[in-house]
mmCIF file of C-alpha atoms in Angstrom:
data_model
loop_
_atom_site.group_PDB
_atom_site.id
_atom_site.type_symbol
_atom_site.label_atom_id
_atom_site.label_comp_id
_atom_site.label_asym_id
_atom_site.label_seq_id
_atom_site.Cartn_x
_atom_site.Cartn_y
_atom_site.Cartn_z
ATOM 1 C CA MET M 1 67.836 104.576 49.100
ATOM 2 C CA SER M 2 64.966 102.350 48.805
ATOM 3 C CA SER M 3 65.032 98.736 47.609
ATOM 4 C CA SER M 4 63.835 99.601 43.880
ATOM 5 C CA ASP M 5 66.596 101.563 42.681
ATOM 6 C CA ASN M 6 69.143 98.256 43.257
ATOM 7 C CA LEU M 7 66.753 96.639 40.560
ATOM 8 C CA PRO M 8 67.318 96.699 36.692
ATOM 9 C CA THR M 9 65.138 98.780 34.753
ATOM 10 C CA CYS M 10 63.002 98.594 31.333
ATOM 11 C CA GLU M 11 64.709 99.117 28.710
ATOM 12 C CA SER M 12 62.030 99.423 26.280
ATOM 13 C CA SER M 13 58.876 101.199 26.954
ATOM 14 C CA SER M 14 57.173 98.119 24.978
ATOM 15 C CA ALA M 15 58.116 95.260 27.656
ATOM 16 C CA LEU M 16 57.700 97.658 30.960
ATOM 17 C CA LYS M 17 53.711 97.807 29.133
ATOM 18 C CA ASP M 18 53.528 93.923 28.370
ATOM 19 C CA ILE M 19 54.785 92.971 32.104
ATOM 20 C CA GLN M 20 52.670 95.533 33.174
ATOM 21 C CA GLU M 21 49.653 93.309 30.781
ATOM 22 C CA VAL M 22 50.533 90.311 31.690
ATOM 23 C CA ASN M 23 50.469 91.182 35.414
ATOM 24 C CA LEU M 24 46.497 92.510 34.675
ATOM 25 C CA THR M 25 45.787 89.629 33.482
ATOM 26 C CA TYR M 26 47.091 87.521 35.629
ATOM 27 C CA LEU M 27 45.360 89.570 38.737
ATOM 28 C CA MET M 28 41.964 89.585 37.091
ATOM 29 C CA LEU M 29 42.707 85.199 36.168
ATOM 30 C CA ALA M 30 43.685 84.712 40.290
ATOM 31 C CA GLN M 31 40.391 86.917 41.056
ATOM 32 C CA ARG M 32 38.414 84.925 38.138
ATOM 33 C CA LEU M 33 39.656 81.055 39.824
ATOM 34 C CA LEU M 34 39.570 82.210 43.023
ATOM 35 C CA ARG M 35 35.401 82.930 42.771
ATOM 36 C CA GLU M 36 34.513 80.337 40.876
ATOM 37 C CA ASN M 37 35.944 77.576 43.026
ATOM 38 C CA PHE M 38 38.236 79.154 45.965
ATOM 39 C CA ALA M 39 40.245 76.026 47.169
ATOM 40 C CA ALA M 40 40.917 74.628 43.831
ATOM 41 C CA GLY M 41 41.825 78.364 42.629
ATOM 42 C CA MET M 42 44.320 78.582 45.752
ATOM 43 C CA PHE M 43 45.567 74.524 44.699
ATOM 44 C CA ARG M 44 46.473 76.023 40.632
ATOM 45 C CA LEU M 45 47.486 79.578 42.030
ATOM 46 C CA GLY M 46 49.557 77.984 44.904
ATOM 47 C CA PHE M 47 48.059 80.792 47.187
ATOM 48 C CA CYS M 48 47.860 80.604 50.876
ATOM 49 C CA GLU M 49 44.387 81.279 52.239
ATOM 50 C CA ASP M 50 45.499 84.867 53.275
ATOM 51 C CA VAL M 51 46.757 85.633 49.935
ATOM 52 C CA ALA M 52 44.148 84.314 47.800
ATOM 53 C CA THR M 53 41.485 86.174 50.527
ATOM 54 C CA THR M 54 43.317 89.477 49.772
ATOM 55 C CA ILE M 55 43.870 89.325 46.441
ATOM 56 C CA LEU M 56 39.612 88.217 45.940
ATOM 57 C CA GLN M 57 39.477 91.271 48.158
ATOM 58 C CA LEU M 58 41.307 93.699 45.796
ATOM 59 C CA SER M 59 39.145 96.086 44.478
ATOM 60 C CA PRO M 60 39.162 96.957 40.287
ATOM 61 C CA ALA M 61 41.103 100.204 41.145
ATOM 62 C CA GLN M 62 44.206 97.767 43.399
ATOM 63 C CA ILE M 63 44.430 95.487 40.763
ATOM 64 C CA VAL M 64 44.708 98.164 38.264
ATOM 65 C CA LYS M 65 47.511 99.948 40.346
ATOM 66 C CA LEU M 66 49.243 96.372 41.114
ATOM 67 C CA ALA M 67 49.118 95.607 37.945
ATOM 68 C CA SER M 68 51.137 98.813 37.011
ATOM 69 C CA SER M 69 54.450 97.660 38.886
ATOM 70 C CA GLY M 70 57.566 97.364 36.901
ATOM 71 C CA LEU M 71 57.969 93.646 38.101
ATOM 72 C CA LEU M 72 56.521 90.616 37.609
ATOM 73 C CA ILE M 73 54.054 89.643 40.150
ATOM 74 C CA CYS M 74 53.371 85.512 39.295
ATOM 75 C CA GLY M 75 55.552 83.389 39.840
ATOM 76 C CA PHE M 76 57.446 80.673 37.628
ATOM 77 C CA ARG M 77 57.048 77.585 38.946
ATOM 78 C CA LEU M 78 59.220 75.670 36.543
ATOM 79 C CA ASP M 79 62.888 77.052 37.910
ATOM 80 C CA ASP M 80 64.394 73.452 37.996
ATOM 81 C CA TYR M 81 66.232 71.824 35.036
ATOM 82 C CA GLY M 82 65.024 68.334 35.871
ATOM 83 C CA LEU M 83 61.452 69.135 36.461
ATOM 84 C CA LEU M 84 61.066 71.118 33.131
ATOM 85 C CA SER M 85 62.630 68.590 31.527
ATOM 86 C CA ALA M 86 60.817 65.776 32.726
ATOM 87 C CA LEU M 87 57.675 67.996 31.351
ATOM 88 C CA SER M 88 58.743 68.592 28.836
ATOM 89 C CA GLN M 89 58.837 65.304 27.782
ATOM 90 C CA ASP M 90 55.491 62.765 26.800
ATOM 91 C CA VAL M 91 56.743 59.845 27.712
ATOM 92 C CA LEU M 92 53.512 58.736 29.595
ATOM 93 C CA GLY M 93 51.487 60.059 27.103
ATOM 94 C CA GLY M 94 48.234 61.947 27.245
ATOM 95 C CA ALA M 95 46.167 61.837 30.162
ATOM 96 C CA LEU M 96 48.785 59.903 32.550
ATOM 97 C CA GLN M 97 51.053 62.594 31.351
ATOM 98 C CA GLN M 98 48.837 65.327 32.044
ATOM 99 C CA ALA M 99 48.179 63.851 35.876
ATOM 100 C CA HIS M 100 51.901 63.207 36.393
ATOM 101 C CA SER M 101 52.524 67.009 35.121
ATOM 102 C CA THR M 102 49.796 68.682 38.199
ATOM 103 C CA ILE M 103 51.295 66.115 40.791
ATOM 104 C CA LEU M 104 55.029 67.597 40.110
ATOM 105 C CA LEU M 105 53.750 71.187 39.711
ATOM 106 C CA SER M 106 51.486 71.168 42.927
ATOM 107 C CA GLN M 107 54.504 70.178 44.845
ATOM 108 C CA ARG M 108 56.687 73.158 44.408
ATOM 109 C CA ALA M 109 55.128 76.474 46.276
ATOM 110 C CA PRO M 110 55.796 79.623 43.792
ATOM 111 C CA GLU M 111 58.952 81.783 45.292
ATOM 112 C CA ILE M 112 58.303 83.866 47.933
ATOM 113 C CA ILE M 113 60.512 87.240 47.508
ATOM 114 C CA SER M 114 60.505 89.548 50.498
ATOM 115 C CA GLU M 115 61.698 92.906 50.734
ATOM 116 C CA PRO M 116 65.458 93.598 51.814
ATOM 117 C CA ALA M 117 65.677 94.923 55.201
ATOM 118 C CA VAL M 118 67.254 98.626 54.900
#
């Protein structure tokens, strides 16, 4: 039994296509950000150097294959209600609020999901 046997399936083929499109767009954006400025791309994406290098070296065929997963490959950093609530209120105004948001988000690493032991 593979670890994917325990995962819920997408009931809608439309939802699956949307997930695959998000994955493809995310991987292409990640490569572009890393090519333009490797260090800034790593920071924005929350990648360590090894992951960033691997993503950067993926061929178009590998990107398409990876994107075809039924699971979202990008992580959502705003999984803390208090943080999300604080970021959604513009109490500081303009550029100061944006700087505050950047600082708060940079302190949150994307959740790392590992394959369960079989």
